[in-house]
Amino acid sequence: MKKLLTPILLGLTILSLTACKHPGKEAETITAAASENTDEIFKDVYVDSYGEKIEVTINNTKNTATIHLNGKTFDLKKSDALPEYTASNEEYQYSDIKGNITFLKKNVDMVLFHLKQAKKESGPAKMASY
């Protein structure tokens, strides 16, 4: 009986090791999913004069904006009818118009976040010489 136990255990060990080493479809799925993610995404973090921070993620491919403010997440859809970059849903509206970042609750006209960014200089001013 002892003579049969060793070859049986050895055979089961070899069988279990070779049975687990077959290629699966999981590796193919991961590769395919990684190549499909070609969205044009921009992420910015703004801090206002009160120290409040807002994180804005804009997906230009899907025309969506995701806003993170005070531990809450808001998903908005881009509005083409409004000026520059504006996104909204039923309750909230985000806009970035000429450097003025505004996030407000629409039904009560309450501004949750506002930041006016300084103008960016394009370079030294050119003077006309006569």
mmCIF file of C-alpha atoms in Angstrom:
data_model
loop_
_atom_site.group_PDB
_atom_site.id
_atom_site.type_symbol
_atom_site.label_atom_id
_atom_site.label_comp_id
_atom_site.label_asym_id
_atom_site.label_seq_id
_atom_site.Cartn_x
_atom_site.Cartn_y
_atom_site.Cartn_z
ATOM 1 C CA MET A 1 0.000 0.000 0.000
ATOM 2 C CA LYS A 2 2.862 2.377 0.815
ATOM 3 C CA LYS A 3 4.418 1.618 -2.568
ATOM 4 C CA LEU A 4 1.251 2.736 -4.390
ATOM 5 C CA LEU A 5 0.691 5.896 -2.314
ATOM 6 C CA THR A 6 3.874 7.669 -3.463
ATOM 7 C CA PRO A 7 3.283 7.245 -7.258
ATOM 8 C CA ILE A 8 -0.385 8.222 -6.864
ATOM 9 C CA LEU A 9 0.492 11.412 -4.957
ATOM 10 C CA LEU A 10 3.238 12.221 -7.468
ATOM 11 C CA GLY A 11 0.834 11.649 -10.368
ATOM 12 C CA LEU A 12 -1.850 13.857 -8.819
ATOM 13 C CA THR A 13 0.693 16.620 -8.193
ATOM 14 C CA ILE A 14 1.900 16.571 -11.806
ATOM 15 C CA LEU A 15 -1.668 16.456 -13.099
ATOM 16 C CA SER A 16 -2.763 19.441 -10.986
ATOM 17 C CA LEU A 17 0.265 21.505 -12.005
ATOM 18 C CA THR A 18 -0.230 20.938 -15.737
ATOM 19 C CA ALA A 19 -4.005 21.398 -15.591
ATOM 20 C CA CYS A 20 -3.674 24.998 -14.309
ATOM 21 C CA LYS A 21 -1.277 26.187 -17.031
ATOM 22 C CA HIS A 22 -3.520 26.642 -20.039
ATOM 23 C CA PRO A 23 -3.910 30.038 -21.730
ATOM 24 C CA GLY A 24 -7.207 31.751 -21.034
ATOM 25 C CA LYS A 25 -9.233 34.453 -22.700
ATOM 26 C CA GLU A 26 -8.730 36.843 -19.801
ATOM 27 C CA ALA A 27 -5.436 38.206 -21.168
ATOM 28 C CA GLU A 28 -7.055 38.894 -24.539
ATOM 29 C CA THR A 29 -9.936 40.756 -22.886
ATOM 30 C CA ILE A 30 -7.628 43.044 -20.920
ATOM 31 C CA THR A 31 -5.625 43.909 -24.028
ATOM 32 C CA ALA A 32 -8.758 44.675 -26.032
ATOM 33 C CA ALA A 33 -10.202 46.875 -23.282
ATOM 34 C CA ALA A 34 -7.005 48.871 -22.962
ATOM 35 C CA SER A 35 -6.823 49.614 -26.667
ATOM 36 C CA GLU A 36 -10.466 50.815 -26.815
ATOM 37 C CA ASN A 37 -9.951 53.600 -24.241
ATOM 38 C CA THR A 38 -8.988 56.416 -26.608
ATOM 39 C CA ASP A 39 -11.184 59.106 -25.057
ATOM 40 C CA GLU A 40 -9.899 62.682 -24.994
ATOM 41 C CA ILE A 41 -9.976 63.426 -21.253
ATOM 42 C CA PHE A 42 -8.765 66.547 -19.434
ATOM 43 C CA LYS A 43 -8.559 66.825 -15.662
ATOM 44 C CA ASP A 44 -8.119 70.084 -13.728
ATOM 45 C CA VAL A 45 -8.196 70.992 -10.057
ATOM 46 C CA TYR A 46 -9.155 74.533 -9.080
ATOM 47 C CA VAL A 47 -8.906 76.202 -5.657
ATOM 48 C CA ASP A 48 -10.851 79.381 -4.914
ATOM 49 C CA SER A 49 -9.917 82.220 -2.535
ATOM 50 C CA TYR A 50 -11.615 80.411 0.377
ATOM 51 C CA GLY A 51 -9.473 77.314 -0.108
ATOM 52 C CA GLU A 52 -12.340 75.251 -1.496
ATOM 53 C CA LYS A 53 -11.211 72.728 -4.093
ATOM 54 C CA ILE A 54 -13.113 71.497 -7.161
ATOM 55 C CA GLU A 55 -11.911 68.702 -9.436
ATOM 56 C CA VAL A 56 -13.175 68.824 -13.018
ATOM 57 C CA THR A 57 -12.792 65.919 -15.458
ATOM 58 C CA ILE A 58 -13.904 66.675 -19.000
ATOM 59 C CA ASN A 59 -14.353 63.898 -21.548
ATOM 60 C CA ASN A 60 -14.492 65.597 -24.961
ATOM 61 C CA THR A 61 -15.152 62.307 -26.757
ATOM 62 C CA LYS A 62 -18.352 61.587 -24.821
ATOM 63 C CA ASN A 63 -19.199 65.295 -24.210
ATOM 64 C CA THR A 64 -19.440 64.792 -20.445
ATOM 65 C CA ALA A 65 -18.035 66.502 -17.375
ATOM 66 C CA THR A 66 -17.557 64.954 -13.946
ATOM 67 C CA ILE A 67 -17.311 67.360 -11.023
ATOM 68 C CA HIS A 68 -15.967 66.412 -7.574
ATOM 69 C CA LEU A 69 -16.808 68.960 -4.865
ATOM 70 C CA ASN A 70 -17.071 68.494 -1.090
ATOM 71 C CA GLY A 71 -16.930 64.698 -1.353
ATOM 72 C CA LYS A 72 -19.770 64.520 -3.868
ATOM 73 C CA THR A 73 -19.637 63.621 -7.558
ATOM 74 C CA PHE A 74 -21.785 65.261 -10.203
ATOM 75 C CA ASP A 75 -22.124 63.920 -13.768
ATOM 76 C CA LEU A 76 -23.023 66.552 -16.338
ATOM 77 C CA LYS A 77 -23.582 66.609 -20.115
ATOM 78 C CA LYS A 78 -22.046 69.290 -22.355
ATOM 79 C CA SER A 79 -24.436 71.945 -23.637
ATOM 80 C CA ASP A 80 -23.712 73.140 -27.165
ATOM 81 C CA ALA A 81 -26.315 75.914 -26.982
ATOM 82 C CA LEU A 82 -24.477 77.766 -24.196
ATOM 83 C CA PRO A 83 -21.201 79.708 -24.630
ATOM 84 C CA GLU A 84 -17.672 78.243 -24.416
ATOM 85 C CA TYR A 85 -17.593 75.128 -22.186
ATOM 86 C CA THR A 86 -20.832 74.646 -20.289
ATOM 87 C CA ALA A 87 -22.203 71.355 -18.969
ATOM 88 C CA SER A 88 -25.342 70.701 -16.992
ATOM 89 C CA ASN A 89 -27.920 68.223 -15.790
ATOM 90 C CA GLU A 90 -31.386 68.759 -14.275
ATOM 91 C CA GLU A 91 -30.009 70.315 -11.056
ATOM 92 C CA TYR A 92 -26.458 71.576 -11.633
ATOM 93 C CA GLN A 93 -24.506 73.639 -14.162
ATOM 94 C CA TYR A 94 -20.739 73.982 -14.678
ATOM 95 C CA SER A 95 -19.244 76.645 -16.906
ATOM 96 C CA ASP A 96 -15.768 77.774 -17.891
ATOM 97 C CA ILE A 97 -16.233 81.051 -19.768
ATOM 98 C CA LYS A 98 -13.108 83.139 -20.388
ATOM 99 C CA GLY A 99 -11.444 81.799 -17.234
ATOM 100 C CA ASN A 100 -14.488 82.204 -14.983
ATOM 101 C CA ILE A 101 -15.114 78.794 -13.421
ATOM 102 C CA THR A 102 -18.635 78.538 -12.000
ATOM 103 C CA PHE A 103 -20.531 75.582 -10.559
ATOM 104 C CA LEU A 104 -24.069 76.296 -9.464
ATOM 105 C CA LYS A 105 -27.300 74.653 -8.381
ATOM 106 C CA LYS A 106 -29.817 75.753 -11.013
ATOM 107 C CA ASN A 107 -33.200 75.496 -9.309
ATOM 108 C CA VAL A 108 -32.216 77.879 -6.474
ATOM 109 C CA ASP A 109 -29.563 79.917 -8.354
ATOM 110 C CA MET A 110 -27.000 79.090 -5.674
ATOM 111 C CA VAL A 111 -23.319 79.291 -6.594
ATOM 112 C CA LEU A 112 -21.447 76.345 -5.088
ATOM 113 C CA PHE A 113 -18.022 77.280 -6.494
ATOM 114 C CA HIS A 114 -16.667 80.317 -8.339
ATOM 115 C CA LEU A 115 -13.152 81.206 -9.436
ATOM 116 C CA LYS A 116 -12.002 84.011 -11.692
ATOM 117 C CA GLN A 117 -8.643 83.081 -13.139
ATOM 118 C CA ALA A 118 -6.136 85.752 -14.048
ATOM 119 C CA LYS A 119 -5.569 86.364 -17.736
ATOM 120 C CA LYS A 120 -2.618 84.539 -19.181
ATOM 121 C CA GLU A 121 -0.120 86.806 -20.879
ATOM 122 C CA SER A 122 0.733 85.769 -24.401
ATOM 123 C CA GLY A 123 4.151 87.385 -24.235
ATOM 124 C CA PRO A 124 5.714 90.828 -23.937
ATOM 125 C CA ALA A 125 3.637 93.697 -25.249
ATOM 126 C CA LYS A 126 4.815 95.071 -28.563
ATOM 127 C CA MET A 127 5.111 98.796 -28.952
ATOM 128 C CA ALA A 128 4.914 100.562 -32.260
ATOM 129 C CA SER A 129 8.024 102.529 -33.143
ATOM 130 C CA TYR A 130 8.066 105.531 -35.423
#
